[in-house]
PDB file of C-alpha atoms in Angstrom:
ATOM      1  CA  MET J   1     -37.872 -89.962  91.803  1.00  0.00           C
ATOM      2  CA  ILE J   2     -34.447 -90.584  90.269  1.00  0.00           C
ATOM      3  CA  LYS J   3     -33.735 -93.386  92.725  1.00  0.00           C
ATOM      4  CA  SER J   4     -37.042 -95.052  91.806  1.00  0.00           C
ATOM      5  CA  VAL J   5     -36.119 -94.894  88.125  1.00  0.00           C
ATOM      6  CA  ILE J   6     -32.702 -96.383  88.871  1.00  0.00           C
ATOM      7  CA  THR J   7     -34.272 -99.195  90.901  1.00  0.00           C
ATOM      8  CA  TYR J   8     -36.672-100.019  88.071  1.00  0.00           C
ATOM      9  CA  LEU J   9     -33.987 -99.982  85.381  1.00  0.00           C
ATOM     10  CA  GLU J  10     -31.799-102.255  87.524  1.00  0.00           C
ATOM     11  CA  SER J  11     -34.595-104.846  87.438  1.00  0.00           C
ATOM     12  CA  ILE J  12     -34.839-105.098  83.639  1.00  0.00           C
ATOM     13  CA  ASP J  13     -32.519-106.076  80.806  1.00  0.00           C
ATOM     14  CA  PRO J  14     -29.821-103.373  80.400  1.00  0.00           C
ATOM     15  CA  ILE J  15     -30.297-103.195  76.635  1.00  0.00           C
ATOM     16  CA  LEU J  16     -34.014-102.537  77.151  1.00  0.00           C
ATOM     17  CA  ALA J  17     -33.019 -99.985  79.791  1.00  0.00           C
ATOM     18  CA  ALA J  18     -30.774 -98.309  77.194  1.00  0.00           C
ATOM     19  CA  LEU J  19     -33.764 -98.071  74.868  1.00  0.00           C
ATOM     20  CA  TYR J  20     -35.932 -96.491  77.575  1.00  0.00           C
ATOM     21  CA  ALA J  21     -33.181 -94.032  78.543  1.00  0.00           C
ATOM     22  CA  THR J  22     -32.586 -92.856  74.985  1.00  0.00           C
ATOM     23  CA  LEU J  23     -36.311 -92.614  74.352  1.00  0.00           C
ATOM     24  CA  PHE J  24     -36.324 -90.216  77.307  1.00  0.00           C
ATOM     25  CA  THR J  25     -33.591 -88.083  75.702  1.00  0.00           C
ATOM     26  CA  TRP J  26     -35.585 -88.065  72.469  1.00  0.00           C
ATOM     27  CA  LEU J  27     -38.767 -86.986  74.301  1.00  0.00           C
ATOM     28  CA  VAL J  28     -36.928 -84.069  75.919  1.00  0.00           C
ATOM     29  CA  THR J  29     -35.862 -82.965  72.447  1.00  0.00           C
ATOM     30  CA  ALA J  30     -39.505 -83.131  71.396  1.00  0.00           C
ATOM     31  CA  LEU J  31     -40.432 -81.016  74.426  1.00  0.00           C
ATOM     32  CA  GLY J  32     -37.954 -78.354  73.340  1.00  0.00           C
ATOM     33  CA  ALA J  33     -39.227 -78.492  69.768  1.00  0.00           C
ATOM     34  CA  SER J  34     -42.794 -78.021  71.033  1.00  0.00           C
ATOM     35  CA  PHE J  35     -41.912 -74.416  71.987  1.00  0.00           C
ATOM     36  CA  VAL J  36     -42.443 -73.617  68.318  1.00  0.00           C
ATOM     37  CA  PHE J  37     -46.189 -73.730  69.058  1.00  0.00           C
ATOM     38  CA  LEU J  38     -45.739 -70.909  71.565  1.00  0.00           C
ATOM     39  CA  PHE J  39     -43.099 -68.697  69.954  1.00  0.00           C
ATOM     40  CA  LYS J  40     -41.911 -67.946  66.436  1.00  0.00           C
ATOM     41  CA  LYS J  41     -38.420 -67.014  67.545  1.00  0.00           C
ATOM     42  CA  MET J  42     -36.256 -67.240  70.644  1.00  0.00           C
ATOM     43  CA  ASN J  43     -34.328 -64.387  72.255  1.00  0.00           C
ATOM     44  CA  LYS J  44     -30.735 -64.588  70.993  1.00  0.00           C
ATOM     45  CA  ASN J  45     -29.234 -64.154  74.456  1.00  0.00           C
ATOM     46  CA  VAL J  46     -31.336 -66.991  75.827  1.00  0.00           C
ATOM     47  CA  MET J  47     -30.459 -69.215  72.875  1.00  0.00           C
ATOM     48  CA  ASP J  48     -26.737 -68.549  73.249  1.00  0.00           C
ATOM     49  CA  GLY J  49     -26.916 -69.293  76.964  1.00  0.00           C
ATOM     50  CA  MET J  50     -28.699 -72.574  76.305  1.00  0.00           C
ATOM     51  CA  LEU J  51     -26.189 -73.587  73.628  1.00  0.00           C
ATOM     52  CA  GLY J  52     -23.382 -72.823  76.075  1.00  0.00           C
ATOM     53  CA  PHE J  53     -25.187 -74.944  78.669  1.00  0.00           C
ATOM     54  CA  THR J  54     -25.368 -77.774  76.125  1.00  0.00           C
ATOM     55  CA  GLY J  55     -21.617 -77.612  75.597  1.00  0.00           C
ATOM     56  CA  GLY J  56     -20.908 -77.664  79.332  1.00  0.00           C
ATOM     57  CA  VAL J  57     -23.087 -80.722  79.894  1.00  0.00           C
ATOM     58  CA  MET J  58     -21.484 -82.602  76.989  1.00  0.00           C
ATOM     59  CA  VAL J  59     -17.929 -81.872  78.136  1.00  0.00           C
ATOM     60  CA  ALA J  60     -18.646 -82.841  81.762  1.00  0.00           C
ATOM     61  CA  ALA J  61     -20.429 -86.012  80.644  1.00  0.00           C
ATOM     62  CA  SER J  62     -17.498 -86.900  78.415  1.00  0.00           C
ATOM     63  CA  VAL J  63     -15.075 -86.600  81.321  1.00  0.00           C
ATOM     64  CA  TRP J  64     -16.959 -88.013  84.320  1.00  0.00           C
ATOM     65  CA  SER J  65     -19.274 -90.514  82.656  1.00  0.00           C
ATOM     66  CA  LEU J  66     -17.077 -91.745  79.807  1.00  0.00           C
ATOM     67  CA  LEU J  67     -13.337 -91.023  79.966  1.00  0.00           C
ATOM     68  CA  ILE J  68     -12.764 -91.622  83.680  1.00  0.00           C
ATOM     69  CA  PRO J  69     -14.659 -94.975  83.656  1.00  0.00           C
ATOM     70  CA  ALA J  70     -12.784 -95.956  80.474  1.00  0.00           C
ATOM     71  CA  ILE J  71      -9.455 -95.362  82.207  1.00  0.00           C
ATOM     72  CA  ASP J  72     -10.545 -97.046  85.452  1.00  0.00           C
ATOM     73  CA  MET J  73     -11.582-100.271  83.703  1.00  0.00           C
ATOM     74  CA  SER J  74      -8.460-100.486  81.537  1.00  0.00           C
ATOM     75  CA  GLU J  75      -5.759-102.962  82.504  1.00  0.00           C
ATOM     76  CA  GLY J  76      -2.197-102.014  83.351  1.00  0.00           C
ATOM     77  CA  THR J  77      -0.770 -98.970  85.087  1.00  0.00           C
ATOM     78  CA  GLY J  78       0.635 -95.622  84.069  1.00  0.00           C
ATOM     79  CA  PHE J  79       0.717 -94.977  80.329  1.00  0.00           C
ATOM     80  CA  ALA J  80      -0.516 -98.503  79.552  1.00  0.00           C
ATOM     81  CA  GLN J  81      -3.777 -97.850  81.426  1.00  0.00           C
ATOM     82  CA  VAL J  82      -4.620 -94.709  79.497  1.00  0.00           C
ATOM     83  CA  ILE J  83      -3.841 -96.061  76.008  1.00  0.00           C
ATOM     84  CA  PRO J  84      -7.352 -97.521  75.344  1.00  0.00           C
ATOM     85  CA  ALA J  85      -8.927 -94.182  76.296  1.00  0.00           C
ATOM     86  CA  VAL J  86      -6.523 -92.246  74.086  1.00  0.00           C
ATOM     87  CA  VAL J  87      -7.041 -94.560  71.108  1.00  0.00           C
ATOM     88  CA  GLY J  88     -10.834 -94.622  71.497  1.00  0.00           C
ATOM     89  CA  PHE J  89     -10.989 -90.836  71.932  1.00  0.00           C
ATOM     90  CA  LEU J  90      -8.947 -90.230  68.786  1.00  0.00           C
ATOM     91  CA  ILE J  91     -11.024 -92.673  66.736  1.00  0.00           C
ATOM     92  CA  GLY J  92     -14.276 -91.083  67.968  1.00  0.00           C
ATOM     93  CA  ALA J  93     -13.098 -87.579  67.075  1.00  0.00           C
ATOM     94  CA  ALA J  94     -11.771 -88.766  63.704  1.00  0.00           C
ATOM     95  CA  PHE J  95     -15.065 -90.526  62.959  1.00  0.00           C
ATOM     96  CA  LEU J  96     -17.104 -87.357  63.552  1.00  0.00           C
ATOM     97  CA  PHE J  97     -14.522 -85.322  61.653  1.00  0.00           C
ATOM     98  CA  SER J  98     -14.945 -87.601  58.637  1.00  0.00           C
ATOM     99  CA  ILE J  99     -18.736 -87.431  58.767  1.00  0.00           C
ATOM    100  CA  ASP J 100     -18.560 -83.648  59.169  1.00  0.00           C
ATOM    101  CA  LYS J 101     -16.518 -83.366  55.981  1.00  0.00           C
ATOM    102  CA  VAL J 102     -18.672 -85.751  53.940  1.00  0.00           C
ATOM    103  CA  LEU J 103     -22.263 -85.312  55.135  1.00  0.00           C
ATOM    104  CA  PRO J 104     -23.882 -82.139  53.757  1.00  0.00           C
ATOM    105  CA  HIS J 105     -25.181 -80.006  56.631  1.00  0.00           C
ATOM    106  CA  LEU J 106     -25.852 -76.431  57.695  1.00  0.00           C
ATOM    107  CA  HIS J 107     -25.077 -75.132  61.176  1.00  0.00           C
ATOM    108  CA  ILE J 108     -27.822 -73.346  63.076  1.00  0.00           C
ATOM    109  CA  ASN J 109     -26.297 -69.876  62.854  1.00  0.00           C
ATOM    110  CA  PHE J 110     -24.038 -70.408  59.859  1.00  0.00           C
ATOM    111  CA  LYS J 111     -24.852 -69.488  56.250  1.00  0.00           C
ATOM    112  CA  LYS J 112     -22.135 -71.717  54.799  1.00  0.00           C
ATOM    113  CA  VAL J 113     -23.026 -75.271  53.821  1.00  0.00           C
ATOM    114  CA  GLU J 114     -20.468 -77.882  54.906  1.00  0.00           C
ATOM    115  CA  GLY J 115     -19.747 -81.317  53.466  1.00  0.00           C
ATOM    116  CA  VAL J 116     -20.043 -82.370  49.839  1.00  0.00           C
ATOM    117  CA  LYS J 117     -22.001 -80.164  47.448  1.00  0.00           C
ATOM    118  CA  THR J 118     -25.696 -80.958  47.264  1.00  0.00           C
ATOM    119  CA  PRO J 119     -28.938 -79.460  45.902  1.00  0.00           C
ATOM    120  CA  TRP J 120     -30.708 -80.205  49.207  1.00  0.00           C
ATOM    121  CA  GLN J 121     -32.668 -77.401  50.861  1.00  0.00           C
ATOM    122  CA  LYS J 122     -31.311 -75.486  53.851  1.00  0.00           C
ATOM    123  CA  THR J 123     -33.952 -76.994  56.124  1.00  0.00           C
ATOM    124  CA  THR J 124     -32.771 -80.518  55.298  1.00  0.00           C
ATOM    125  CA  LEU J 125     -29.140 -79.558  55.808  1.00  0.00           C
ATOM    126  CA  MET J 126     -29.803 -78.015  59.227  1.00  0.00           C
ATOM    127  CA  ILE J 127     -31.743 -81.088  60.393  1.00  0.00           C
ATOM    128  CA  LEU J 128     -28.808 -83.236  59.317  1.00  0.00           C
ATOM    129  CA  ALA J 129     -26.461 -81.052  61.381  1.00  0.00           C
ATOM    130  CA  ILE J 130     -28.431 -81.621  64.591  1.00  0.00           C
ATOM    131  CA  THR J 131     -28.853 -85.305  63.783  1.00  0.00           C
ATOM    132  CA  LEU J 132     -25.068 -85.482  63.569  1.00  0.00           C
ATOM    133  CA  HIS J 133     -24.926 -84.043  67.115  1.00  0.00           C
ATOM    134  CA  ASN J 134     -27.222 -86.723  68.469  1.00  0.00           C
ATOM    135  CA  ILE J 135     -25.457 -89.861  67.240  1.00  0.00           C
ATOM    136  CA  PRO J 136     -22.600 -89.788  69.812  1.00  0.00           C
ATOM    137  CA  GLU J 137     -25.037 -88.820  72.578  1.00  0.00           C
ATOM    138  CA  GLY J 138     -27.233 -91.883  72.049  1.00  0.00           C
ATOM    139  CA  LEU J 139     -24.138 -94.035  71.616  1.00  0.00           C
ATOM    140  CA  ALA J 140     -22.689 -92.825  74.923  1.00  0.00           C
ATOM    141  CA  VAL J 141     -25.822 -93.765  76.874  1.00  0.00           C
ATOM    142  CA  GLY J 142     -26.079 -97.138  75.151  1.00  0.00           C
ATOM    143  CA  VAL J 143     -22.443 -98.028  75.789  1.00  0.00           C
ATOM    144  CA  LEU J 144     -22.821 -97.342  79.508  1.00  0.00           C
ATOM    145  CA  PHE J 145     -25.904 -99.548  79.790  1.00  0.00           C
ATOM    146  CA  GLY J 146     -24.156-102.189  77.711  1.00  0.00           C
ATOM    147  CA  SER J 147     -21.215-102.173  80.110  1.00  0.00           C
ATOM    148  CA  VAL J 148     -23.622-102.993  82.932  1.00  0.00           C
ATOM    149  CA  ALA J 149     -24.976-105.924  80.925  1.00  0.00           C
ATOM    150  CA  ALA J 150     -21.408-107.079  80.326  1.00  0.00           C
ATOM    151  CA  GLY J 151     -20.852-107.204  84.099  1.00  0.00           C
ATOM    152  CA  ILE J 152     -18.160-104.525  84.273  1.00  0.00           C
ATOM    153  CA  PRO J 153     -17.720-103.636  87.995  1.00  0.00           C
ATOM    154  CA  GLU J 154     -17.024 -99.955  87.281  1.00  0.00           C
ATOM    155  CA  ALA J 155     -20.299 -99.587  85.388  1.00  0.00           C
ATOM    156  CA  THR J 156     -23.585 -98.923  87.167  1.00  0.00           C
ATOM    157  CA  ILE J 157     -27.154 -98.286  86.132  1.00  0.00           C
ATOM    158  CA  ALA J 158     -27.071 -95.152  88.277  1.00  0.00           C
ATOM    159  CA  GLY J 159     -24.161 -93.752  86.279  1.00  0.00           C
ATOM    160  CA  ALA J 160     -25.929 -94.537  83.005  1.00  0.00           C
ATOM    161  CA  VAL J 161     -29.145 -92.898  84.223  1.00  0.00           C
ATOM    162  CA  ILE J 162     -27.285 -89.745  85.262  1.00  0.00           C
ATOM    163  CA  LEU J 163     -25.700 -89.565  81.825  1.00  0.00           C
ATOM    164  CA  ALA J 164     -29.125 -89.966  80.189  1.00  0.00           C
ATOM    165  CA  ILE J 165     -30.500 -87.147  82.375  1.00  0.00           C
ATOM    166  CA  GLY J 166     -27.596 -84.914  81.414  1.00  0.00           C
ATOM    167  CA  ILE J 167     -28.040 -85.657  77.711  1.00  0.00           C
ATOM    168  CA  GLY J 168     -31.773 -85.038  78.094  1.00  0.00           C
ATOM    169  CA  LEU J 169     -31.163 -81.647  79.728  1.00  0.00           C
ATOM    170  CA  GLN J 170     -28.988 -80.473  76.876  1.00  0.00           C
ATOM    171  CA  ASN J 171     -31.368 -81.926  74.274  1.00  0.00           C
ATOM    172  CA  PHE J 172     -34.055 -79.470  75.365  1.00  0.00           C
ATOM    173  CA  PRO J 173     -32.323 -76.413  73.869  1.00  0.00           C
ATOM    174  CA  GLU J 174     -31.320 -78.501  70.844  1.00  0.00           C
ATOM    175  CA  GLY J 175     -35.002 -79.155  70.119  1.00  0.00           C
ATOM    176  CA  ILE J 176     -35.653 -75.424  70.273  1.00  0.00           C
ATOM    177  CA  ALA J 177     -32.571 -74.726  68.156  1.00  0.00           C
ATOM    178  CA  VAL J 178     -33.916 -76.867  65.311  1.00  0.00           C
ATOM    179  CA  ALA J 179     -37.615 -76.013  65.392  1.00  0.00           C
ATOM    180  CA  MET J 180     -37.315 -72.222  65.733  1.00  0.00           C
ATOM    181  CA  PRO J 181     -35.098 -71.609  62.675  1.00  0.00           C
ATOM    182  CA  LEU J 182     -37.316 -73.893  60.600  1.00  0.00           C
ATOM    183  CA  ARG J 183     -40.314 -71.807  61.643  1.00  0.00           C
ATOM    184  CA  ARG J 184     -38.488 -68.598  60.713  1.00  0.00           C
ATOM    185  CA  MET J 185     -37.746 -70.084  57.295  1.00  0.00           C
ATOM    186  CA  GLY J 186     -41.497 -70.239  56.677  1.00  0.00           C
ATOM    187  CA  MET J 187     -42.229 -73.831  57.628  1.00  0.00           C
ATOM    188  CA  SER J 188     -45.508 -74.490  59.476  1.00  0.00           C
ATOM    189  CA  ARG J 189     -45.507 -74.998  63.247  1.00  0.00           C
ATOM    190  CA  ARG J 190     -46.425 -78.670  62.891  1.00  0.00           C
ATOM    191  CA  LYS J 191     -43.687 -79.387  60.384  1.00  0.00           C
ATOM    192  CA  SER J 192     -41.146 -77.413  62.410  1.00  0.00           C
ATOM    193  CA  PHE J 193     -42.032 -79.456  65.489  1.00  0.00           C
ATOM    194  CA  PHE J 194     -41.963 -82.722  63.549  1.00  0.00           C
ATOM    195  CA  TYR J 195     -38.492 -82.168  62.130  1.00  0.00           C
ATOM    196  CA  GLY J 196     -37.242 -80.735  65.414  1.00  0.00           C
ATOM    197  CA  GLN J 197     -38.090 -83.870  67.373  1.00  0.00           C
ATOM    198  CA  ALA J 198     -37.152 -86.179  64.480  1.00  0.00           C
ATOM    199  CA  SER J 199     -33.556 -84.946  64.640  1.00  0.00           C
ATOM    200  CA  ALA J 200     -33.132 -86.913  67.889  1.00  0.00           C
ATOM    201  CA  ILE J 201     -34.714 -90.178  66.744  1.00  0.00           C
ATOM    202  CA  VAL J 202     -31.210 -91.460  66.008  1.00  0.00           C
ATOM    203  CA  GLU J 203     -30.470 -91.490  69.752  1.00  0.00           C
ATOM    204  CA  PRO J 204     -32.553 -94.602  70.608  1.00  0.00           C
ATOM    205  CA  ILE J 205     -31.125 -96.331  67.536  1.00  0.00           C
ATOM    206  CA  ALA J 206     -27.521 -95.458  68.430  1.00  0.00           C
ATOM    207  CA  GLY J 207     -28.178 -96.286  72.097  1.00  0.00           C
ATOM    208  CA  VAL J 208     -29.414 -99.814  71.431  1.00  0.00           C
ATOM    209  CA  LEU J 209     -26.679-100.504  68.868  1.00  0.00           C
ATOM    210  CA  GLY J 210     -24.023 -99.233  71.282  1.00  0.00           C
ATOM    211  CA  ALA J 211     -25.330-101.417  74.122  1.00  0.00           C
ATOM    212  CA  MET J 212     -25.507-104.504  71.919  1.00  0.00           C
ATOM    213  CA  ALA J 213     -22.004-103.938  70.539  1.00  0.00           C
ATOM    214  CA  VAL J 214     -20.459-103.714  74.005  1.00  0.00           C
ATOM    215  CA  VAL J 215     -22.319-106.808  75.240  1.00  0.00           C
ATOM    216  CA  THR J 216     -21.169-108.765  72.179  1.00  0.00           C
ATOM    217  CA  PHE J 217     -17.575-107.514  72.230  1.00  0.00           C
ATOM    218  CA  THR J 218     -16.806-106.768  75.885  1.00  0.00           C
ATOM    219  CA  PRO J 219     -13.048-106.117  75.377  1.00  0.00           C
ATOM    220  CA  ILE J 220     -13.859-103.005  73.318  1.00  0.00           C
ATOM    221  CA  LEU J 221     -15.670-101.325  76.225  1.00  0.00           C
ATOM    222  CA  PRO J 222     -12.915 -98.852  77.276  1.00  0.00           C
ATOM    223  CA  TYR J 223     -12.420 -97.961  73.625  1.00  0.00           C
ATOM    224  CA  ALA J 224     -16.185 -97.575  73.089  1.00  0.00           C
ATOM    225  CA  LEU J 225     -16.591 -95.248  76.077  1.00  0.00           C
ATOM    226  CA  ALA J 226     -13.676 -93.095  74.929  1.00  0.00           C
ATOM    227  CA  PHE J 227     -14.972 -93.212  71.342  1.00  0.00           C
ATOM    228  CA  ALA J 228     -18.258 -91.672  72.471  1.00  0.00           C
ATOM    229  CA  ALA J 229     -16.349 -89.051  74.485  1.00  0.00           C
ATOM    230  CA  GLY J 230     -14.163 -88.118  71.509  1.00  0.00           C
ATOM    231  CA  ALA J 231     -17.200 -87.791  69.257  1.00  0.00           C
ATOM    232  CA  MET J 232     -19.020 -85.604  71.784  1.00  0.00           C
ATOM    233  CA  ILE J 233     -16.035 -83.326  72.397  1.00  0.00           C
ATOM    234  CA  PHE J 234     -15.610 -82.908  68.640  1.00  0.00           C
ATOM    235  CA  VAL J 235     -19.231 -81.790  68.342  1.00  0.00           C
ATOM    236  CA  VAL J 236     -18.802 -79.289  71.199  1.00  0.00           C
ATOM    237  CA  VAL J 237     -15.637 -77.709  69.797  1.00  0.00           C
ATOM    238  CA  GLU J 238     -16.615 -77.833  66.128  1.00  0.00           C
ATOM    239  CA  GLU J 239     -20.258 -76.816  66.338  1.00  0.00           C
ATOM    240  CA  VAL J 240     -21.845 -76.049  69.718  1.00  0.00           C
ATOM    241  CA  ILE J 241     -19.382 -73.459  71.043  1.00  0.00           C
ATOM    242  CA  PRO J 242     -18.945 -71.583  67.718  1.00  0.00           C
ATOM    243  CA  GLU J 243     -22.734 -71.446  67.304  1.00  0.00           C
ATOM    244  CA  ALA J 244     -23.107 -70.086  70.840  1.00  0.00           C
ATOM    245  CA  GLN J 245     -20.592 -67.335  70.022  1.00  0.00           C
ATOM    246  CA  GLN J 246     -22.082 -66.234  66.673  1.00  0.00           C
ATOM    247  CA  ASN J 247     -24.101 -63.358  68.149  1.00  0.00           C
ATOM    248  CA  LYS J 248     -21.094 -62.107  70.121  1.00  0.00           C
ATOM    249  CA  ASN J 249     -22.773 -62.907  73.437  1.00  0.00           C
ATOM    250  CA  SER J 250     -19.621 -64.647  74.619  1.00  0.00           C
ATOM    251  CA  ASP J 251     -20.211 -63.850  78.298  1.00  0.00           C
ATOM    252  CA  ILE J 252     -23.699 -65.367  78.277  1.00  0.00           C
ATOM    253  CA  ALA J 253     -22.544 -68.449  76.365  1.00  0.00           C
ATOM    254  CA  THR J 254     -19.601 -68.903  78.744  1.00  0.00           C
ATOM    255  CA  ILE J 255     -21.799 -68.624  81.828  1.00  0.00           C
ATOM    256  CA  GLY J 256     -24.163 -71.175  80.284  1.00  0.00           C
ATOM    257  CA  PHE J 257     -21.237 -73.521  79.621  1.00  0.00           C
ATOM    258  CA  ILE J 258     -19.990 -73.264  83.198  1.00  0.00           C
ATOM    259  CA  GLY J 259     -23.508 -73.840  84.553  1.00  0.00           C
ATOM    260  CA  GLY J 260     -23.995 -76.930  82.390  1.00  0.00           C
ATOM    261  CA  PHE J 261     -20.596 -78.321  83.361  1.00  0.00           C
ATOM    262  CA  ILE J 262     -21.186 -77.812  87.081  1.00  0.00           C
ATOM    263  CA  LEU J 263     -24.679 -79.318  86.945  1.00  0.00           C
ATOM    264  CA  MET J 264     -23.555 -82.452  85.088  1.00  0.00           C
ATOM    265  CA  MET J 265     -20.491 -82.867  87.311  1.00  0.00           C
ATOM    266  CA  THR J 266     -22.626 -82.522  90.439  1.00  0.00           C
ATOM    267  CA  LEU J 267     -25.246 -85.017  89.230  1.00  0.00           C
ATOM    268  CA  ASP J 268     -22.614 -87.575  88.306  1.00  0.00           C
ATOM    269  CA  VAL J 269     -20.684 -87.354  91.578  1.00  0.00           C
ATOM    270  CA  ALA J 270     -23.651 -86.941  93.940  1.00  0.00           C
ATOM    271  CA  LEU J 271     -26.017 -89.483  92.401  1.00  0.00           C
ATOM    272  CA  GLY J 272     -23.773 -91.745  90.314  1.00  0.00           C
TER     273      GLY J 272
END
C-alpha cells in the first residue's frame, strides 16, 4: 500500500504531491475530531498517552526526517557542515517562540491564556493553540517534497511520504484533543468537529508554501529543513509534553512518547 502511494507520488509534480500529502494529514485530524460524535469526553489516561505519542513522533521526525538530511546535504566537513542545521534550528525555534508570545492562545489543559491580552473566547484561543502546532508540521512535509523537486540527491519521495504518515499519526490525537474540550465547553457536536478539523487546514497551506519556497530558493534547503525541526521541537517542549503531564500520568505519557518515537524511527529507517 505504502509503496504504491510512493510510486504514484513519484510520477507527479512534487509540489502537487506535497499538497496531497498534507491533505492526508489534515484528513487524519478530521478523523480524530470525528470521535466527538461518539464520545463527549476522552479518558484522561488515554489522552495523556496519545499526547505523549504525538511528542515522540514529532521528535523522531525532527531528527531522522529533517535534521539528519539537513546535515547530510550541507557542504563542508566538521563544524562547517553542521552550521546550516544549527542556524536553521535556532531560527525555527525562535520563530515559534515569537508567535507563542504574541498570538493569543489557550493550551488544551491550561487555564492561563498566553500571548497578548484579548477579549476572544476560550474556544477561539484553544483552536489557535492547535493551529500553531500544525504550521511547522505542514511546513516540514512541504520542504521535503520541495527538496525532491529541487533535485537534491539526499531527498526522496519515500522519505517525504514517511514523514507525512508520521505527522498524520500524531494528528489523530490532536483532532480529538481539540474537538473533545470544545464539546465539554457546551459547543454542539457538529461545531466541535468543524473547529477540530479546521485547526489542521493550515497544514496544506504551509506544505505548499514550504515546497514552493525550497524550489525557488534551493540554497536555503538545509536551513529550511532545520527550521521546521526547530519549530517542531519547540512545540513539543513548550506545549505537547507539559499538556501530557498535566494530569500527573507521567508514566503513561512517557510510554506514549517512547512508542511514538520508536514507531516514527522504524518507519523512517525501514521504509525511507
